[in-house]
Amino acid sequence: MKNFIISLFTVLLIISCKNEPQEVVKIEGKLIPINQEIESVKEIENFIEPYKQKVVAEMNTILTYAEIDLVRTDGGLESTLGNLMADLCFKRANPVFNSRTNKNIDFAMFNYGGIRAGISKGAVKMENAFNLMPFENSLVVVELTAEKIKELVTYLIKNKRAHPLSKHINLVINKTGYSLKINGKSLEDDATYFVLTSDYLQNGGDSMNFFKDPISITNIDYKFRNAIIDYFKETDTLKTNLDGRFRIEN
């Protein structure tokens, strides 16, 4: 009888310990606002302080100087800041692209909305570069057909915004339509063109769908912000102007 009781107890124990499927029946959340009512923890503050001071010092590092205020709104269909950004990215990216492909980028194009801050006249700090490009976007080169370039031009004309274009493209809207030159030459229908842009735009960001499904794409493993910082570091004084690379002629 004793053995029977022990055996029965063992069976019941095994059954009670059997893993049954678990289901979530309720999820509760609580909003904890981050405000001045939350008291800081001195130990955490002391631990973070050295890192905070290091970041502050780095952000205040002077990289270059600006002769004038650089903004995205000073030129209608182009801007001093947009021209600078497109030109500097081309200058930094083309040697990398050329070393990998033995080819050259034809021009660079980015989006007006990607310029997140201006640069004031005077000292330009590391902080300015981060404010200018706070996103982790990378530079890519897409190979586009002439038809895709025509779609790009149609987009520019329809939007009439100062999207950053490098100096290698000259687009003029006139009474009969438009005139387009790329590196001083008219568009060739049977040619392809290498365009520098960001991975965000290449995926159709800002409705730039002409960048999607290119003939080829080359990710040059170069962050947009890093290109800006590297150019600032190597340049004593930022020089740019409004040169009519995208304009309307009456």
PDB file of C-alpha atoms in Angstrom:
ATOM      1  CA  MET A   1       0.000   0.000   0.000  1.00  0.00           C
ATOM      2  CA  LYS A   2       2.859   2.309   0.830  1.00  0.00           C
ATOM      3  CA  ASN A   3       4.449   1.697  -2.579  1.00  0.00           C
ATOM      4  CA  PHE A   4       1.110   2.370  -4.290  1.00  0.00           C
ATOM      5  CA  ILE A   5       0.743   5.714  -2.521  1.00  0.00           C
ATOM      6  CA  ILE A   6       4.300   6.701  -3.466  1.00  0.00           C
ATOM      7  CA  SER A   7       3.710   5.736  -7.108  1.00  0.00           C
ATOM      8  CA  LEU A   8       0.432   7.651  -7.237  1.00  0.00           C
ATOM      9  CA  PHE A   9       2.049  10.722  -5.726  1.00  0.00           C
ATOM     10  CA  THR A  10       4.858  10.534  -8.317  1.00  0.00           C
ATOM     11  CA  VAL A  11       2.396  10.315 -11.249  1.00  0.00           C
ATOM     12  CA  LEU A  12       0.391  13.259  -9.914  1.00  0.00           C
ATOM     13  CA  LEU A  13       3.589  15.269  -9.478  1.00  0.00           C
ATOM     14  CA  ILE A  14       4.653  14.574 -13.070  1.00  0.00           C
ATOM     15  CA  ILE A  15       1.247  15.581 -14.408  1.00  0.00           C
ATOM     16  CA  SER A  16       1.199  18.773 -12.367  1.00  0.00           C
ATOM     17  CA  CYS A  17       4.648  19.746 -13.683  1.00  0.00           C
ATOM     18  CA  LYS A  18       3.755  19.201 -17.342  1.00  0.00           C
ATOM     19  CA  ASN A  19       4.565  22.236 -19.499  1.00  0.00           C
ATOM     20  CA  GLU A  20       1.355  23.628 -20.915  1.00  0.00           C
ATOM     21  CA  PRO A  21       1.349  26.255 -23.685  1.00  0.00           C
ATOM     22  CA  GLN A  22       1.286  29.734 -22.185  1.00  0.00           C
ATOM     23  CA  GLU A  23      -0.792  32.566 -23.606  1.00  0.00           C
ATOM     24  CA  VAL A  24      -0.572  36.295 -22.962  1.00  0.00           C
ATOM     25  CA  VAL A  25      -3.958  37.397 -21.688  1.00  0.00           C
ATOM     26  CA  LYS A  26      -3.202  41.011 -20.840  1.00  0.00           C
ATOM     27  CA  ILE A  27      -0.527  43.638 -21.471  1.00  0.00           C
ATOM     28  CA  GLU A  28      -0.386  46.795 -19.441  1.00  0.00           C
ATOM     29  CA  GLY A  29       1.729  49.879 -20.113  1.00  0.00           C
ATOM     30  CA  LYS A  30       2.520  52.923 -18.067  1.00  0.00           C
ATOM     31  CA  LEU A  31       3.666  56.297 -19.361  1.00  0.00           C
ATOM     32  CA  ILE A  32       6.528  57.718 -17.318  1.00  0.00           C
ATOM     33  CA  PRO A  33       7.163  61.333 -18.377  1.00  0.00           C
ATOM     34  CA  ILE A  34      10.752  62.522 -18.403  1.00  0.00           C
ATOM     35  CA  ASN A  35      10.645  65.939 -16.729  1.00  0.00           C
ATOM     36  CA  GLN A  36      12.171  67.974 -13.923  1.00  0.00           C
ATOM     37  CA  GLU A  37      10.156  66.086 -11.333  1.00  0.00           C
ATOM     38  CA  ILE A  38      12.406  63.067 -11.776  1.00  0.00           C
ATOM     39  CA  GLU A  39      15.334  63.374  -9.417  1.00  0.00           C
ATOM     40  CA  SER A  40      18.785  62.676 -10.780  1.00  0.00           C
ATOM     41  CA  VAL A  41      20.967  59.981  -9.293  1.00  0.00           C
ATOM     42  CA  LYS A  42      24.295  61.405  -8.207  1.00  0.00           C
ATOM     43  CA  GLU A  43      26.186  58.163  -8.797  1.00  0.00           C
ATOM     44  CA  ILE A  44      24.961  57.990 -12.401  1.00  0.00           C
ATOM     45  CA  GLU A  45      25.752  61.661 -13.000  1.00  0.00           C
ATOM     46  CA  ASN A  46      29.287  61.185 -11.716  1.00  0.00           C
ATOM     47  CA  PHE A  47      29.753  58.146 -13.951  1.00  0.00           C
ATOM     48  CA  ILE A  48      28.494  59.940 -17.087  1.00  0.00           C
ATOM     49  CA  GLU A  49      30.232  63.280 -16.502  1.00  0.00           C
ATOM     50  CA  PRO A  50      33.666  62.398 -18.025  1.00  0.00           C
ATOM     51  CA  TYR A  51      32.001  61.089 -21.192  1.00  0.00           C
ATOM     52  CA  LYS A  52      29.738  64.142 -21.340  1.00  0.00           C
ATOM     53  CA  GLN A  53      32.690  66.499 -21.127  1.00  0.00           C
ATOM     54  CA  LYS A  54      34.502  64.570 -23.865  1.00  0.00           C
ATOM     55  CA  VAL A  55      31.498  64.825 -26.198  1.00  0.00           C
ATOM     56  CA  VAL A  56      31.064  68.540 -25.466  1.00  0.00           C
ATOM     57  CA  ALA A  57      34.744  69.192 -26.198  1.00  0.00           C
ATOM     58  CA  GLU A  58      34.565  67.253 -29.469  1.00  0.00           C
ATOM     59  CA  MET A  59      31.400  69.031 -30.610  1.00  0.00           C
ATOM     60  CA  ASN A  60      33.089  72.396 -29.968  1.00  0.00           C
ATOM     61  CA  THR A  61      36.125  71.516 -32.085  1.00  0.00           C
ATOM     62  CA  ILE A  62      36.562  74.097 -34.855  1.00  0.00           C
ATOM     63  CA  LEU A  63      36.886  72.420 -38.266  1.00  0.00           C
ATOM     64  CA  THR A  64      36.807  75.330 -40.717  1.00  0.00           C
ATOM     65  CA  TYR A  65      35.422  78.828 -41.284  1.00  0.00           C
ATOM     66  CA  ALA A  66      32.536  80.226 -43.325  1.00  0.00           C
ATOM     67  CA  GLU A  67      32.884  83.554 -45.135  1.00  0.00           C
ATOM     68  CA  ILE A  68      29.118  84.111 -45.240  1.00  0.00           C
ATOM     69  CA  ASP A  69      25.947  82.652 -43.750  1.00  0.00           C
ATOM     70  CA  LEU A  70      25.150  79.448 -45.626  1.00  0.00           C
ATOM     71  CA  VAL A  71      21.469  78.530 -45.889  1.00  0.00           C
ATOM     72  CA  ARG A  72      19.168  76.537 -48.135  1.00  0.00           C
ATOM     73  CA  THR A  73      16.801  79.404 -48.941  1.00  0.00           C
ATOM     74  CA  ASP A  74      18.945  82.101 -50.554  1.00  0.00           C
ATOM     75  CA  GLY A  75      18.752  81.297 -54.247  1.00  0.00           C
ATOM     76  CA  GLY A  76      15.401  80.080 -55.511  1.00  0.00           C
ATOM     77  CA  LEU A  77      16.206  76.856 -57.399  1.00  0.00           C
ATOM     78  CA  GLU A  78      19.673  76.577 -55.872  1.00  0.00           C
ATOM     79  CA  SER A  79      21.272  77.626 -52.600  1.00  0.00           C
ATOM     80  CA  THR A  80      24.720  78.336 -51.253  1.00  0.00           C
ATOM     81  CA  LEU A  81      24.441  75.538 -48.718  1.00  0.00           C
ATOM     82  CA  GLY A  82      22.946  73.066 -51.188  1.00  0.00           C
ATOM     83  CA  ASN A  83      25.660  73.797 -53.747  1.00  0.00           C
ATOM     84  CA  LEU A  84      28.328  73.338 -51.094  1.00  0.00           C
ATOM     85  CA  MET A  85      26.917  70.036 -49.869  1.00  0.00           C
ATOM     86  CA  ALA A  86      26.565  68.532 -53.338  1.00  0.00           C
ATOM     87  CA  ASP A  87      30.014  69.695 -54.458  1.00  0.00           C
ATOM     88  CA  LEU A  88      31.830  68.545 -51.328  1.00  0.00           C
ATOM     89  CA  CYS A  89      30.185  65.118 -51.417  1.00  0.00           C
ATOM     90  CA  PHE A  90      31.203  64.735 -55.062  1.00  0.00           C
ATOM     91  CA  LYS A  91      34.767  65.753 -54.253  1.00  0.00           C
ATOM     92  CA  ARG A  92      35.040  63.297 -51.363  1.00  0.00           C
ATOM     93  CA  ALA A  93      33.200  60.390 -53.008  1.00  0.00           C
ATOM     94  CA  ASN A  94      34.526  60.397 -56.582  1.00  0.00           C
ATOM     95  CA  PRO A  95      38.083  59.239 -55.737  1.00  0.00           C
ATOM     96  CA  VAL A  96      36.636  56.305 -53.776  1.00  0.00           C
ATOM     97  CA  PHE A  97      34.258  55.374 -56.611  1.00  0.00           C
ATOM     98  CA  ASN A  98      37.010  55.731 -59.211  1.00  0.00           C
ATOM     99  CA  SER A  99      39.418  53.529 -57.262  1.00  0.00           C
ATOM    100  CA  ARG A 100      36.827  50.739 -57.204  1.00  0.00           C
ATOM    101  CA  THR A 101      35.374  51.013 -60.695  1.00  0.00           C
ATOM    102  CA  ASN A 102      37.827  53.030 -62.838  1.00  0.00           C
ATOM    103  CA  LYS A 103      34.859  55.270 -63.644  1.00  0.00           C
ATOM    104  CA  ASN A 104      33.851  58.738 -62.536  1.00  0.00           C
ATOM    105  CA  ILE A 105      30.656  60.095 -61.033  1.00  0.00           C
ATOM    106  CA  ASP A 106      28.802  62.377 -63.464  1.00  0.00           C
ATOM    107  CA  PHE A 107      27.040  64.540 -60.878  1.00  0.00           C
ATOM    108  CA  ALA A 108      25.575  64.532 -57.375  1.00  0.00           C
ATOM    109  CA  MET A 109      21.986  65.138 -56.297  1.00  0.00           C
ATOM    110  CA  PHE A 110      20.401  65.208 -52.847  1.00  0.00           C
ATOM    111  CA  ASN A 111      17.154  66.509 -51.363  1.00  0.00           C
ATOM    112  CA  TYR A 112      16.193  69.927 -50.054  1.00  0.00           C
ATOM    113  CA  GLY A 113      14.615  68.410 -46.940  1.00  0.00           C
ATOM    114  CA  GLY A 114      17.851  66.618 -46.066  1.00  0.00           C
ATOM    115  CA  ILE A 115      19.491  69.932 -45.155  1.00  0.00           C
ATOM    116  CA  ARG A 116      18.540  70.201 -41.493  1.00  0.00           C
ATOM    117  CA  ALA A 117      20.384  73.351 -40.406  1.00  0.00           C
ATOM    118  CA  GLY A 118      22.292  76.321 -41.748  1.00  0.00           C
ATOM    119  CA  ILE A 119      25.871  77.403 -41.097  1.00  0.00           C
ATOM    120  CA  SER A 120      26.487  80.872 -39.674  1.00  0.00           C
ATOM    121  CA  LYS A 121      29.368  83.074 -40.767  1.00  0.00           C
ATOM    122  CA  GLY A 122      32.499  82.442 -38.714  1.00  0.00           C
ATOM    123  CA  ALA A 123      33.901  79.356 -37.025  1.00  0.00           C
ATOM    124  CA  VAL A 124      32.354  76.063 -38.141  1.00  0.00           C
ATOM    125  CA  LYS A 125      32.412  73.390 -35.458  1.00  0.00           C
ATOM    126  CA  MET A 126      31.894  69.655 -35.349  1.00  0.00           C
ATOM    127  CA  GLU A 127      28.443  70.402 -33.935  1.00  0.00           C
ATOM    128  CA  ASN A 128      27.529  72.181 -37.178  1.00  0.00           C
ATOM    129  CA  ALA A 129      28.256  69.040 -39.177  1.00  0.00           C
ATOM    130  CA  PHE A 130      26.002  66.952 -36.931  1.00  0.00           C
ATOM    131  CA  ASN A 131      23.238  69.566 -37.053  1.00  0.00           C
ATOM    132  CA  LEU A 132      23.539  69.760 -40.815  1.00  0.00           C
ATOM    133  CA  MET A 133      23.287  65.988 -41.256  1.00  0.00           C
ATOM    134  CA  PRO A 134      21.852  64.276 -38.146  1.00  0.00           C
ATOM    135  CA  PHE A 135      20.927  61.096 -40.035  1.00  0.00           C
ATOM    136  CA  GLU A 136      23.047  57.981 -40.567  1.00  0.00           C
ATOM    137  CA  ASN A 137      22.657  58.119 -44.353  1.00  0.00           C
ATOM    138  CA  SER A 138      25.350  56.645 -46.593  1.00  0.00           C
ATOM    139  CA  LEU A 139      26.527  57.777 -50.010  1.00  0.00           C
ATOM    140  CA  VAL A 140      25.756  55.539 -52.983  1.00  0.00           C
ATOM    141  CA  VAL A 141      26.345  55.821 -56.715  1.00  0.00           C
ATOM    142  CA  VAL A 142      23.566  54.717 -59.063  1.00  0.00           C
ATOM    143  CA  GLU A 143      23.939  54.123 -62.774  1.00  0.00           C
ATOM    144  CA  LEU A 144      20.931  55.573 -64.571  1.00  0.00           C
ATOM    145  CA  THR A 145      19.702  55.444 -68.158  1.00  0.00           C
ATOM    146  CA  ALA A 146      18.994  58.638 -70.076  1.00  0.00           C
ATOM    147  CA  GLU A 147      15.278  57.982 -69.557  1.00  0.00           C
ATOM    148  CA  LYS A 148      15.810  57.943 -65.791  1.00  0.00           C
ATOM    149  CA  ILE A 149      17.758  61.201 -66.041  1.00  0.00           C
ATOM    150  CA  LYS A 150      14.779  62.712 -67.875  1.00  0.00           C
ATOM    151  CA  GLU A 151      12.545  61.566 -64.996  1.00  0.00           C
ATOM    152  CA  LEU A 152      14.980  63.234 -62.581  1.00  0.00           C
ATOM    153  CA  VAL A 153      14.776  66.487 -64.554  1.00  0.00           C
ATOM    154  CA  THR A 154      10.979  66.303 -64.657  1.00  0.00           C
ATOM    155  CA  TYR A 155      10.987  65.882 -60.881  1.00  0.00           C
ATOM    156  CA  LEU A 156      13.205  68.948 -60.405  1.00  0.00           C
ATOM    157  CA  ILE A 157      11.101  71.116 -62.694  1.00  0.00           C
ATOM    158  CA  LYS A 158       7.824  69.993 -61.131  1.00  0.00           C
ATOM    159  CA  ASN A 159       9.011  70.551 -57.543  1.00  0.00           C
ATOM    160  CA  LYS A 160      10.902  73.811 -58.197  1.00  0.00           C
ATOM    161  CA  ARG A 161      12.903  73.496 -54.990  1.00  0.00           C
ATOM    162  CA  ALA A 162      16.580  74.048 -54.289  1.00  0.00           C
ATOM    163  CA  HIS A 163      17.552  70.379 -54.177  1.00  0.00           C
ATOM    164  CA  PRO A 164      21.355  70.185 -53.863  1.00  0.00           C
ATOM    165  CA  LEU A 165      22.947  69.582 -57.280  1.00  0.00           C
ATOM    166  CA  SER A 166      26.677  69.494 -57.934  1.00  0.00           C
ATOM    167  CA  LYS A 167      28.273  71.954 -60.347  1.00  0.00           C
ATOM    168  CA  HIS A 168      28.548  69.254 -63.032  1.00  0.00           C
ATOM    169  CA  ILE A 169      24.906  69.661 -64.007  1.00  0.00           C
ATOM    170  CA  ASN A 170      23.391  72.739 -65.625  1.00  0.00           C
ATOM    171  CA  LEU A 171      19.626  72.805 -65.924  1.00  0.00           C
ATOM    172  CA  VAL A 172      17.774  75.789 -67.386  1.00  0.00           C
ATOM    173  CA  ILE A 173      13.987  76.053 -67.576  1.00  0.00           C
ATOM    174  CA  ASN A 174      12.966  78.161 -70.584  1.00  0.00           C
ATOM    175  CA  LYS A 175       9.878  79.021 -72.634  1.00  0.00           C
ATOM    176  CA  THR A 176      10.216  75.950 -74.850  1.00  0.00           C
ATOM    177  CA  GLY A 177      10.888  73.463 -72.053  1.00  0.00           C
ATOM    178  CA  TYR A 178      14.363  73.034 -70.632  1.00  0.00           C
ATOM    179  CA  SER A 179      18.023  72.812 -71.512  1.00  0.00           C
ATOM    180  CA  LEU A 180      20.227  70.229 -69.801  1.00  0.00           C
ATOM    181  CA  LYS A 181      23.994  69.883 -69.795  1.00  0.00           C
ATOM    182  CA  ILE A 182      25.957  67.289 -67.831  1.00  0.00           C
ATOM    183  CA  ASN A 183      29.659  68.074 -67.679  1.00  0.00           C
ATOM    184  CA  GLY A 184      29.108  70.518 -70.535  1.00  0.00           C
ATOM    185  CA  LYS A 185      27.477  67.946 -72.833  1.00  0.00           C
ATOM    186  CA  SER A 186      23.880  67.371 -73.874  1.00  0.00           C
ATOM    187  CA  LEU A 187      22.092  64.246 -72.701  1.00  0.00           C
ATOM    188  CA  GLU A 188      22.835  61.203 -74.875  1.00  0.00           C
ATOM    189  CA  ASP A 189      19.917  58.798 -75.231  1.00  0.00           C
ATOM    190  CA  ASP A 190      22.110  55.688 -75.473  1.00  0.00           C
ATOM    191  CA  ALA A 191      24.420  56.649 -72.583  1.00  0.00           C
ATOM    192  CA  THR A 192      24.246  55.856 -68.880  1.00  0.00           C
ATOM    193  CA  TYR A 193      25.130  58.239 -66.077  1.00  0.00           C
ATOM    194  CA  PHE A 194      26.601  57.711 -62.619  1.00  0.00           C
ATOM    195  CA  VAL A 195      24.798  59.821 -60.034  1.00  0.00           C
ATOM    196  CA  LEU A 196      25.890  60.264 -56.425  1.00  0.00           C
ATOM    197  CA  THR A 197      23.061  60.346 -53.892  1.00  0.00           C
ATOM    198  CA  SER A 198      22.120  58.936 -50.473  1.00  0.00           C
ATOM    199  CA  ASP A 199      20.841  55.459 -49.684  1.00  0.00           C
ATOM    200  CA  TYR A 200      17.646  57.047 -48.358  1.00  0.00           C
ATOM    201  CA  LEU A 201      16.882  58.705 -51.694  1.00  0.00           C
ATOM    202  CA  GLN A 202      17.990  55.651 -53.659  1.00  0.00           C
ATOM    203  CA  ASN A 203      15.220  53.721 -51.936  1.00  0.00           C
ATOM    204  CA  GLY A 204      12.642  56.247 -53.145  1.00  0.00           C
ATOM    205  CA  GLY A 205      12.792  58.739 -50.288  1.00  0.00           C
ATOM    206  CA  ASP A 206      11.197  62.130 -51.033  1.00  0.00           C
ATOM    207  CA  SER A 207       9.392  60.388 -53.922  1.00  0.00           C
ATOM    208  CA  MET A 208      12.644  60.241 -55.931  1.00  0.00           C
ATOM    209  CA  ASN A 209      11.569  56.973 -57.516  1.00  0.00           C
ATOM    210  CA  PHE A 210      13.865  57.476 -60.512  1.00  0.00           C
ATOM    211  CA  PHE A 211      16.740  56.347 -58.258  1.00  0.00           C
ATOM    212  CA  LYS A 212      15.085  52.961 -57.679  1.00  0.00           C
ATOM    213  CA  ASP A 213      15.989  49.929 -59.810  1.00  0.00           C
ATOM    214  CA  PRO A 214      19.135  51.426 -61.403  1.00  0.00           C
ATOM    215  CA  ILE A 215      21.340  49.576 -63.882  1.00  0.00           C
ATOM    216  CA  SER A 216      23.911  49.264 -61.107  1.00  0.00           C
ATOM    217  CA  ILE A 217      24.441  50.568 -57.600  1.00  0.00           C
ATOM    218  CA  THR A 218      27.716  51.061 -55.747  1.00  0.00           C
ATOM    219  CA  ASN A 219      27.722  51.594 -52.007  1.00  0.00           C
ATOM    220  CA  ILE A 220      31.023  53.306 -51.351  1.00  0.00           C
ATOM    221  CA  ASP A 221      30.778  52.712 -47.577  1.00  0.00           C
ATOM    222  CA  TYR A 222      30.969  56.398 -46.773  1.00  0.00           C
ATOM    223  CA  LYS A 223      28.576  58.159 -44.426  1.00  0.00           C
ATOM    224  CA  PHE A 224      27.134  61.448 -45.672  1.00  0.00           C
ATOM    225  CA  ARG A 225      28.102  63.155 -42.399  1.00  0.00           C
ATOM    226  CA  ASN A 226      31.626  61.758 -42.527  1.00  0.00           C
ATOM    227  CA  ALA A 227      32.102  63.236 -45.993  1.00  0.00           C
ATOM    228  CA  ILE A 228      31.029  66.625 -44.627  1.00  0.00           C
ATOM    229  CA  ILE A 229      33.365  66.369 -41.629  1.00  0.00           C
ATOM    230  CA  ASP A 230      36.328  65.212 -43.741  1.00  0.00           C
ATOM    231  CA  TYR A 231      35.828  68.084 -46.187  1.00  0.00           C
ATOM    232  CA  PHE A 232      35.507  70.623 -43.389  1.00  0.00           C
ATOM    233  CA  LYS A 233      38.726  69.356 -41.824  1.00  0.00           C
ATOM    234  CA  GLU A 234      40.711  69.652 -45.055  1.00  0.00           C
ATOM    235  CA  THR A 235      39.306  73.077 -46.007  1.00  0.00           C
ATOM    236  CA  ASP A 236      40.563  76.252 -44.375  1.00  0.00           C
ATOM    237  CA  THR A 237      37.608  78.398 -45.445  1.00  0.00           C
ATOM    238  CA  LEU A 238      34.331  77.291 -47.017  1.00  0.00           C
ATOM    239  CA  LYS A 239      33.807  78.922 -50.396  1.00  0.00           C
ATOM    240  CA  THR A 240      30.616  78.566 -52.417  1.00  0.00           C
ATOM    241  CA  ASN A 241      28.244  80.735 -54.415  1.00  0.00           C
ATOM    242  CA  LEU A 242      25.105  80.809 -56.515  1.00  0.00           C
ATOM    243  CA  ASP A 243      26.277  80.014 -60.058  1.00  0.00           C
ATOM    244  CA  GLY A 244      23.013  79.333 -61.876  1.00  0.00           C
ATOM    245  CA  ARG A 245      23.366  75.570 -62.111  1.00  0.00           C
ATOM    246  CA  PHE A 246      19.549  75.313 -61.896  1.00  0.00           C
ATOM    247  CA  ARG A 247      17.625  78.370 -62.982  1.00  0.00           C
ATOM    248  CA  ILE A 248      14.714  79.805 -64.954  1.00  0.00           C
ATOM    249  CA  GLU A 249      15.330  81.975 -68.014  1.00  0.00           C
ATOM    250  CA  ASN A 250      12.491  84.148 -69.320  1.00  0.00           C
TER     251      ASN A 250
END
